[in-house]
Amino acid sequence: MIDHRTLRVALLGAGSVGSQVANLLIERADELEERTGARLELSGIAVRDVDAPRDVELPRELLTTDASQLILGSDIVIELMGGIEPARTLILEALNSGADVVTGNKALLATHGAEIFDAADQVGASVSYEAAVAGAIPIIRPLKDSLAGDRVKRIFGIVNGSTNYILDRMDRDGLSADEAMSIAAELGYLEADPTLDVEGYDAAQKAAILASLAFHTTVSIDDVHREGITSVTGEMVESARRAGLVIKLLAVCERLGEGDDESISVRVYPALISREHPLASVRGGNNAVFVEAEAAGDLMFYGAGAGGIQTASAVMGDVVSAARRHIAGGVGVGESPRGDLPVAPIGAIVTRYQIRLEVSDEPGALEAIARAFSAGGVSLATVEQTTIETDDGAPTAQIVIGTHRAHEEDLSDIVAALAASEVVERVASVLRVEGE
Ligand code: HSE
């Protein structure tokens, strides 16, 4: 009989994902041993309160409030506490003691990723984080390993399930933003601080992690242009629907320019996409990520973006890899941040736009608007006008303009000029159009 080694696994955090991971480590111990060649012994679970109610019943003797003590002597430390501290300090303690780290902590990686990866490199340990982006969907390992020899041009997708749920219910069921948000909260889809979801912080953290991997460059949350969904109204969703479009909160990471002028753009905002686009059919709390690579072409990754058991699957994959590395020996494969590309400001992007204006319905109004676009160097692709009812009964038209591809800085100058112009009563919305 093969004499398998025992690897000590410490778990920090027993929330919705952590409790499922603990359960899988216990229930599937024999299967995991066959798969890794090592007995994965869950040596303890560090929690804030040993008496707190949990999704899964856990052996009480494994629970401890002393995370630092638990880390000592561990081979693998799984950090699923979330937040910056004490997670950061505990991960550094784990790495410095020679343990491999598995984490799902997107906020920490998007702010202190470089420090953590450096610490891992110093001791030859590994840090894996498949669970940090898009829940159960394998996207970190494809970017880090499978596509490491290719050149990623662009990533774009839906990486926040709760805002997708809110926008989807507004689109499909005509709910107001407030109604859809209340239901998302009742279903437990939102983060403890919902602004992380609706203001786009959660998606921006994930975009920073994806861009760092895709472009071999350290990207932090501060580099990400971020707009949330709080400005999206039922009227905007309805107007998009009538035009055969749908509003989704997108994360976009792309290369701009070439050669010495190359830079990257990393951004999160609500954008319009065609209802024919595969992302339009991403429903409820699901996530989907498109990757465009030079050699591989277009790839799409789709599935559950959150959920305790689903995200636990991503954690377990990392635990198995860490265990195999321990058995095989050798140092962990670190990050490759040597691309060192500058991050461009939002004004540098080029995309299509849809602008909805309410204007005085009088001679010359349309001409004045067309002149503003022409003076700003932006070409119009479509113009639609409808007469709308206003409270004061004044003749008002709604003009919906679709542009050809344009520089964001040109477009924003034009929008500022329109907002100040006498014929425009209101700039009702300005949205980017992506996915074409
Ligand atoms: N709040 C996140 C979401 C959870 O809605 O996608 C998963 O990261």
Coordinates of C-alpha atoms and ligand atoms in Angstrom, one line a residue:
M1 CA 0.0 0.0 0.0
I2 CA 1.3 3.5 -0.8
D3 CA 2.1 5.5 2.3
H4 CA 0.5 8.8 1.6
R5 CA 1.7 12.0 3.3
T6 CA -0.7 14.0 5.5
L7 CA -1.0 17.6 4.6
R8 CA -2.4 19.9 7.3
V9 CA -5.1 22.3 5.9
A10 CA -6.2 25.3 7.9
L11 CA -9.4 27.1 7.0
L12 CA -9.9 30.8 8.0
G13 CA -13.6 31.7 7.8
A14 CA -16.7 29.6 7.8
G15 CA -19.3 31.7 6.0
S16 CA -21.4 30.6 3.1
V17 CA -18.3 29.4 1.1
G18 CA -16.0 28.5 4.0
S19 CA -18.6 26.1 5.6
Q20 CA -19.1 24.3 2.3
V21 CA -15.3 24.0 1.8
A22 CA -15.0 22.5 5.3
N23 CA -17.8 20.1 4.5
L24 CA -16.2 19.0 1.2
L25 CA -12.8 18.5 2.8
I26 CA -14.4 16.2 5.5
E27 CA -16.9 14.3 3.3
R28 CA -14.6 13.8 0.4
A29 CA -11.4 13.1 2.3
D30 CA -10.9 9.6 0.7
E31 CA -11.5 10.8 -2.8
L32 CA -9.2 13.8 -2.4
E33 CA -6.5 11.5 -1.1
E34 CA -6.8 9.3 -4.1
R35 CA -6.6 12.4 -6.4
T36 CA -3.7 14.1 -4.7
G37 CA -1.7 11.3 -3.2
A38 CA -1.9 13.1 0.2
R39 CA -4.3 12.9 3.1
L40 CA -5.8 16.4 3.4
E41 CA -6.4 16.8 7.1
L42 CA -8.6 19.8 8.1
S43 CA -6.7 20.8 11.2
G44 CA -9.0 23.6 12.2
I45 CA -11.4 26.4 11.2
A46 CA -10.7 29.9 12.5
V47 CA -13.9 31.9 13.1
R48 CA -14.9 35.0 14.9
D49 CA -17.6 33.4 16.9
V50 CA -17.7 29.6 17.5
D51 CA -21.4 29.7 18.4
A52 CA -22.6 31.6 15.3
P53 CA -25.2 29.8 13.1
R54 CA -23.7 28.3 9.9
D55 CA -25.1 27.0 6.6
V56 CA -23.5 23.6 7.3
E57 CA -23.0 22.0 10.7
L58 CA -19.3 21.7 11.4
P59 CA -17.4 19.6 14.0
R60 CA -17.2 21.9 17.0
E61 CA -13.8 20.6 18.0
L62 CA -12.3 22.1 14.8
L63 CA -13.5 25.6 15.5
T64 CA -11.1 28.1 17.0
T65 CA -10.9 31.9 17.3
D66 CA -7.0 31.8 17.2
A67 CA -6.2 32.0 13.5
S68 CA -2.5 32.7 14.0
Q69 CA -2.0 29.6 16.1
L70 CA -3.9 27.5 13.6
I71 CA -1.7 28.7 10.7
L72 CA 1.5 27.5 12.5
G73 CA 2.5 24.1 11.1
S74 CA -0.1 24.2 8.2
D75 CA 0.8 23.1 4.7
I76 CA -2.1 24.8 3.0
V77 CA -4.1 27.8 4.4
I78 CA -7.5 28.6 2.9
E79 CA -8.5 32.2 3.6
L80 CA -12.2 32.8 3.1
M81 CA -12.8 35.5 5.7
G82 CA -13.0 38.4 3.2
G83 CA -12.0 42.0 3.8
I84 CA -8.5 43.5 4.1
E85 CA -7.6 42.9 7.7
P86 CA -6.9 40.6 9.4
A87 CA -6.9 38.6 6.2
R88 CA -3.8 40.3 4.8
T89 CA -1.7 39.8 7.9
L90 CA -2.8 36.2 8.3
I91 CA -2.0 35.4 4.6
L92 CA 1.5 37.0 5.0
E93 CA 2.0 34.9 8.2
A94 CA 0.9 31.8 6.3
L95 CA 3.3 32.4 3.4
N96 CA 6.2 33.3 5.7
S97 CA 5.7 30.0 7.5
G98 CA 6.0 28.2 4.2
A99 CA 2.3 27.3 3.6
D100 CA 0.6 27.6 0.2
V101 CA -2.4 30.0 0.3
V102 CA -5.8 29.6 -1.4
T103 CA -8.0 32.6 -1.2
G104 CA -11.2 34.0 -2.6
N105 CA -10.5 37.5 -1.4
K106 CA -11.0 39.8 -4.4
A107 CA -10.9 43.0 -2.3
L108 CA -7.5 42.1 -0.8
L109 CA -6.0 41.0 -4.2
A110 CA -7.2 44.1 -5.9
T111 CA -5.5 46.3 -3.4
H112 CA -2.6 44.4 -1.9
G113 CA -2.1 41.7 -4.6
A114 CA 1.5 42.8 -5.4
E115 CA 2.6 42.6 -1.7
I116 CA 1.1 39.1 -1.3
F117 CA 2.5 37.8 -4.6
D118 CA 6.0 39.2 -3.7
A119 CA 5.8 37.5 -0.3
A120 CA 4.9 34.2 -2.0
D121 CA 7.8 34.5 -4.4
Q122 CA 10.2 35.2 -1.6
V123 CA 9.5 31.8 0.0
G124 CA 8.6 29.8 -3.2
A125 CA 5.0 29.3 -2.0
S126 CA 1.9 29.6 -4.2
V127 CA -1.2 31.8 -3.9
S128 CA -4.2 30.6 -5.8
Y129 CA -7.5 32.5 -6.1
E130 CA -9.9 30.9 -8.6
A131 CA -12.8 31.8 -6.3
A132 CA -12.0 35.5 -6.3
V133 CA -13.5 36.1 -9.7
A134 CA -16.8 34.8 -11.1
G135 CA -17.6 32.2 -8.4
A136 CA -17.5 28.7 -9.9
I137 CA -16.4 29.7 -13.4
P138 CA -12.8 28.6 -14.2
I139 CA -11.3 31.9 -15.5
I140 CA -8.2 32.6 -13.4
R141 CA -6.4 29.3 -14.3
P142 CA -7.3 29.7 -18.1
L143 CA -5.7 33.2 -18.0
K144 CA -2.8 32.3 -15.9
D145 CA -1.9 28.9 -17.4
S146 CA -3.9 27.9 -20.6
L147 CA -3.5 31.3 -22.3
A148 CA -0.1 32.2 -20.9
G149 CA 1.5 31.6 -24.3
D150 CA -1.1 33.6 -26.2
R151 CA -1.7 37.4 -26.2
V152 CA -5.0 38.5 -24.7
K153 CA -6.4 41.5 -26.5
R154 CA -9.6 42.0 -24.6
I155 CA -11.8 40.6 -21.8
F156 CA -15.3 41.7 -21.3
G157 CA -18.2 40.3 -19.4
I158 CA -20.6 40.2 -16.5
V159 CA -18.7 39.5 -13.3
N160 CA -21.3 40.7 -10.7
G161 CA -24.3 38.5 -10.3
S162 CA -26.4 40.7 -8.0
T163 CA -26.4 43.7 -10.4
N164 CA -27.1 41.3 -13.3
Y165 CA -30.1 40.0 -11.3
I166 CA -31.4 43.6 -10.7
L167 CA -31.0 44.7 -14.3
D168 CA -32.5 41.4 -15.6
R169 CA -35.6 41.8 -13.4
M170 CA -36.0 45.4 -14.5
D171 CA -35.7 44.3 -18.2
R172 CA -37.8 41.1 -18.1
D173 CA -40.4 42.0 -15.5
G174 CA -40.5 45.8 -15.7
L175 CA -39.5 46.2 -12.0
S176 CA -38.2 49.5 -10.8
A177 CA -34.6 49.6 -9.6
D178 CA -35.7 49.7 -6.0
E179 CA -38.1 46.8 -6.3
A180 CA -35.5 44.6 -8.0
M181 CA -32.9 45.6 -5.4
S182 CA -35.2 44.6 -2.5
I183 CA -35.7 41.2 -4.0
A184 CA -32.0 40.7 -4.6
A185 CA -31.4 41.6 -1.0
E186 CA -34.1 39.2 0.2
L187 CA -32.5 36.4 -1.9
G188 CA -29.1 37.1 -0.2
Y189 CA -27.5 38.1 -3.5
L190 CA -26.0 41.4 -2.3
E191 CA -22.8 41.9 -0.4
A192 CA -23.2 42.9 3.3
D193 CA -22.5 46.4 2.0
P194 CA -24.7 46.6 -1.1
T195 CA -22.8 49.7 -2.4
L196 CA -20.0 47.2 -3.3
D197 CA -22.3 45.7 -5.8
V198 CA -24.5 48.6 -7.1
E199 CA -21.7 51.1 -7.3
G200 CA -19.5 48.7 -9.2
Y201 CA -16.7 48.2 -6.6
D202 CA -17.1 44.4 -6.6
A203 CA -16.9 44.2 -10.4
A204 CA -14.0 46.7 -10.4
Q205 CA -12.0 44.5 -8.0
K206 CA -12.6 41.5 -10.3
A207 CA -11.7 43.6 -13.4
A208 CA -8.4 44.5 -11.7
I209 CA -7.6 40.9 -11.0
L210 CA -8.5 39.8 -14.6
A211 CA -6.5 42.6 -16.2
S212 CA -3.4 41.9 -14.1
L213 CA -3.4 38.3 -15.3
A214 CA -4.4 39.0 -18.9
F215 CA -1.8 41.8 -19.5
H216 CA 0.9 40.6 -17.1
T217 CA 0.8 44.0 -15.4
T218 CA 0.0 45.0 -11.9
V219 CA -3.5 46.6 -11.9
S220 CA -5.1 47.7 -8.7
I221 CA -8.7 48.8 -8.0
D222 CA -7.5 52.5 -8.2
D223 CA -6.6 52.0 -11.8
V224 CA -10.2 50.9 -12.7
H225 CA -12.7 53.4 -14.1
R226 CA -15.9 52.6 -12.2
E227 CA -19.5 53.5 -12.7
G228 CA -22.3 51.5 -10.9
I229 CA -25.9 50.9 -11.8
T230 CA -27.5 53.5 -9.5
S231 CA -28.0 55.9 -12.5
V232 CA -29.9 53.2 -14.5
T233 CA -33.6 53.9 -14.5
G234 CA -36.6 51.9 -15.6
E235 CA -37.0 54.4 -18.4
M236 CA -33.5 53.7 -19.7
V237 CA -34.1 49.9 -19.5
E238 CA -37.4 50.3 -21.4
S239 CA -35.9 52.5 -24.0
A240 CA -33.0 50.0 -24.6
R241 CA -35.6 47.2 -24.9
R242 CA -37.5 49.0 -27.5
A243 CA -34.3 49.5 -29.5
G244 CA -33.4 45.8 -29.4
L245 CA -30.8 46.4 -26.7
V246 CA -30.2 45.5 -23.1
I247 CA -28.3 47.2 -20.3
K248 CA -25.7 45.1 -18.5
L249 CA -23.0 46.1 -16.0
L250 CA -19.9 45.2 -17.9
A251 CA -16.2 44.8 -16.9
V252 CA -14.0 45.6 -19.9
C253 CA -10.2 45.1 -19.9
E254 CA -8.5 45.8 -23.2
R255 CA -5.2 46.7 -24.9
L256 CA -5.1 50.2 -26.5
G257 CA -2.6 51.3 -29.1
E258 CA 0.5 49.4 -30.4
G259 CA 4.2 49.1 -29.8
D260 CA 5.7 51.8 -27.7
D261 CA 2.2 53.5 -27.5
E262 CA 0.5 50.4 -26.0
S263 CA -1.5 50.9 -22.9
I264 CA -4.4 49.1 -21.2
S265 CA -7.9 50.2 -20.2
V266 CA -9.8 48.6 -17.3
R267 CA -13.3 49.8 -16.7
V268 CA -16.7 48.9 -15.3
Y269 CA -19.9 50.6 -16.3
P270 CA -23.5 49.9 -17.4
A271 CA -23.4 49.5 -21.1
L272 CA -25.9 48.7 -23.9
I273 CA -25.5 45.4 -25.8
S274 CA -27.5 43.9 -28.6
R275 CA -30.2 41.4 -27.5
E276 CA -28.6 39.1 -30.1
H277 CA -25.3 39.1 -28.2
P278 CA -24.6 36.0 -26.0
L279 CA -24.2 38.2 -23.0
A280 CA -27.8 39.5 -23.3
S281 CA -29.0 36.0 -22.4
V282 CA -27.0 35.9 -19.1
R283 CA -29.9 35.8 -16.7
G284 CA -30.3 36.3 -12.9
G285 CA -27.2 35.9 -10.8
N286 CA -25.1 34.2 -13.5
N287 CA -21.7 35.5 -14.8
A288 CA -20.1 35.3 -18.2
V289 CA -16.7 36.3 -19.4
F290 CA -15.5 36.7 -23.0
V291 CA -11.8 36.5 -23.7
E292 CA -10.4 37.6 -27.1
A293 CA -6.9 36.3 -27.7
E294 CA -4.7 36.7 -30.7
A295 CA -4.2 33.0 -31.4
A296 CA -7.1 31.4 -29.6
G297 CA -9.7 33.8 -31.0
D298 CA -12.9 34.3 -29.0
L299 CA -13.6 32.2 -25.8
M300 CA -16.6 32.4 -23.5
F301 CA -16.8 31.3 -19.9
Y302 CA -20.3 31.0 -18.3
G303 CA -21.8 29.8 -15.1
A304 CA -22.6 30.5 -11.5
G305 CA -20.9 33.7 -10.3
A306 CA -21.6 33.3 -6.7
G307 CA -23.2 30.8 -4.2
G308 CA -21.6 28.9 -1.3
I309 CA -21.3 25.4 -2.8
Q310 CA -20.6 26.7 -6.3
T311 CA -17.7 28.9 -5.2
A312 CA -16.5 26.1 -2.9
S313 CA -15.8 24.1 -6.1
A314 CA -13.3 26.8 -7.3
V315 CA -11.6 26.8 -3.9
M316 CA -11.4 23.0 -3.9
G317 CA -9.7 23.0 -7.3
D318 CA -7.0 25.3 -5.9
V319 CA -6.6 23.1 -2.8
V320 CA -6.0 20.0 -4.9
S321 CA -3.4 21.9 -7.0
A322 CA -1.7 23.2 -3.9
A323 CA -1.6 19.6 -2.5
R324 CA -0.2 18.2 -5.7
R325 CA 2.5 20.9 -5.6
H326 CA 3.4 19.9 -2.0
I327 CA 3.7 16.3 -3.0
A328 CA 5.7 17.0 -6.2
G329 CA 7.9 19.6 -4.6
G330 CA 9.4 22.7 -6.3
V331 CA 8.4 26.3 -5.9
G332 CA 5.0 27.7 -6.6
V333 CA 4.4 29.4 -10.0
G334 CA 4.2 33.1 -9.3
E335 CA 2.5 35.9 -11.2
S336 CA 4.1 37.4 -14.3
P337 CA 3.7 41.2 -13.9
R338 CA 6.6 42.2 -16.2
G339 CA 4.3 43.5 -19.0
D340 CA 4.2 46.7 -17.0
L341 CA 1.8 48.5 -19.3
P342 CA 0.5 51.9 -18.4
V343 CA -3.2 52.2 -17.6
A344 CA -4.9 54.7 -19.9
P345 CA -7.5 57.2 -18.6
I346 CA -11.2 56.7 -19.6
G347 CA -11.0 59.5 -22.2
A348 CA -8.6 57.3 -24.3
I349 CA -11.2 54.6 -25.0
V350 CA -12.9 54.2 -28.4
T351 CA -16.4 52.7 -28.5
R352 CA -19.9 53.5 -29.8
Y353 CA -22.3 55.6 -27.8
Q354 CA -26.1 56.1 -27.4
I355 CA -27.2 59.5 -26.3
R356 CA -30.9 60.3 -25.4
L357 CA -31.8 64.0 -25.5
E358 CA -35.0 65.8 -24.7
V359 CA -35.1 68.9 -26.9
S360 CA -37.5 71.8 -27.7
D361 CA -39.5 70.6 -30.7
E362 CA -38.9 73.6 -32.9
P363 CA -37.2 74.4 -36.2
G364 CA -33.4 74.1 -36.2
A365 CA -33.1 71.9 -33.1
L366 CA -32.0 68.8 -34.9
E367 CA -29.6 70.8 -37.0
A368 CA -28.0 72.4 -33.9
I369 CA -27.5 69.0 -32.4
A370 CA -26.0 67.5 -35.6
R371 CA -23.7 70.5 -35.8
A372 CA -22.4 69.9 -32.2
F373 CA -21.5 66.3 -33.2
S374 CA -19.9 67.4 -36.5
A375 CA -17.8 70.1 -34.7
G376 CA -16.7 67.6 -32.1
G377 CA -15.5 65.1 -34.9
V378 CA -18.0 62.4 -34.0
S379 CA -19.9 60.7 -36.7
L380 CA -23.6 59.8 -36.3
A381 CA -24.8 56.3 -37.1
T382 CA -28.5 56.5 -36.3
V383 CA -31.0 59.3 -35.3
E384 CA -34.5 58.6 -34.1
Q385 CA -37.0 61.2 -33.0
T386 CA -40.3 60.8 -31.1
T387 CA -42.6 63.4 -29.6
I388 CA -43.0 63.0 -25.9
E389 CA -45.4 64.3 -23.3
T390 CA -44.0 66.6 -20.7
D391 CA -45.6 67.9 -17.5
D392 CA -45.7 71.6 -18.7
G393 CA -47.2 70.6 -22.1
A394 CA -44.4 72.3 -24.1
P395 CA -43.6 70.7 -27.5
T396 CA -40.7 68.4 -26.7
A397 CA -39.0 65.7 -28.7
Q398 CA -36.9 62.8 -27.6
I399 CA -33.9 62.3 -29.9
V400 CA -31.9 59.1 -29.6
I401 CA -28.6 59.3 -31.3
G402 CA -26.3 56.3 -32.0
T403 CA -22.7 57.2 -32.9
H404 CA -20.1 55.4 -34.9
R405 CA -17.0 54.5 -32.9
A406 CA -15.6 57.6 -31.2
H407 CA -13.0 58.7 -28.7
E408 CA -14.6 59.1 -25.2
E409 CA -12.9 62.5 -24.7
D410 CA -14.5 63.8 -27.9
L411 CA -17.9 62.5 -27.0
S412 CA -17.8 63.9 -23.5
D413 CA -16.9 67.4 -24.8
I414 CA -19.9 67.2 -27.2
V415 CA -22.2 66.0 -24.3
A416 CA -21.1 69.0 -22.2
A417 CA -21.7 71.4 -25.1
L418 CA -25.2 69.8 -25.7
A419 CA -26.1 70.1 -22.0
A420 CA -25.3 73.8 -22.1
S421 CA -27.1 74.4 -25.4
E422 CA -30.4 76.3 -25.5
V423 CA -32.2 73.7 -27.6
V424 CA -31.4 70.7 -25.3
E425 CA -33.8 70.6 -22.3
R426 CA -32.2 67.4 -20.8
V427 CA -29.5 64.9 -21.5
A428 CA -31.6 61.9 -20.4
S429 CA -28.8 59.3 -20.7
V430 CA -25.4 58.6 -22.3
L431 CA -24.4 55.0 -22.5
R432 CA -21.6 53.1 -24.2
V433 CA -22.6 50.4 -26.7
E434 CA -20.3 47.4 -26.3
G435 CA -19.9 44.0 -27.9
E436 CA -19.9 44.9 -31.6
Ligands
HSE1 N1 -21.6 40.2 -4.7 C1 -21.0 39.3 -5.7 C2 -21.9 39.2 -6.9 C3 -20.8 37.9 -5.1 O1 -23.0 39.7 -6.8 O2 -21.4 38.7 -7.9 C4 -19.8 37.1 -5.8 O3 -18.5 37.7 -5.9

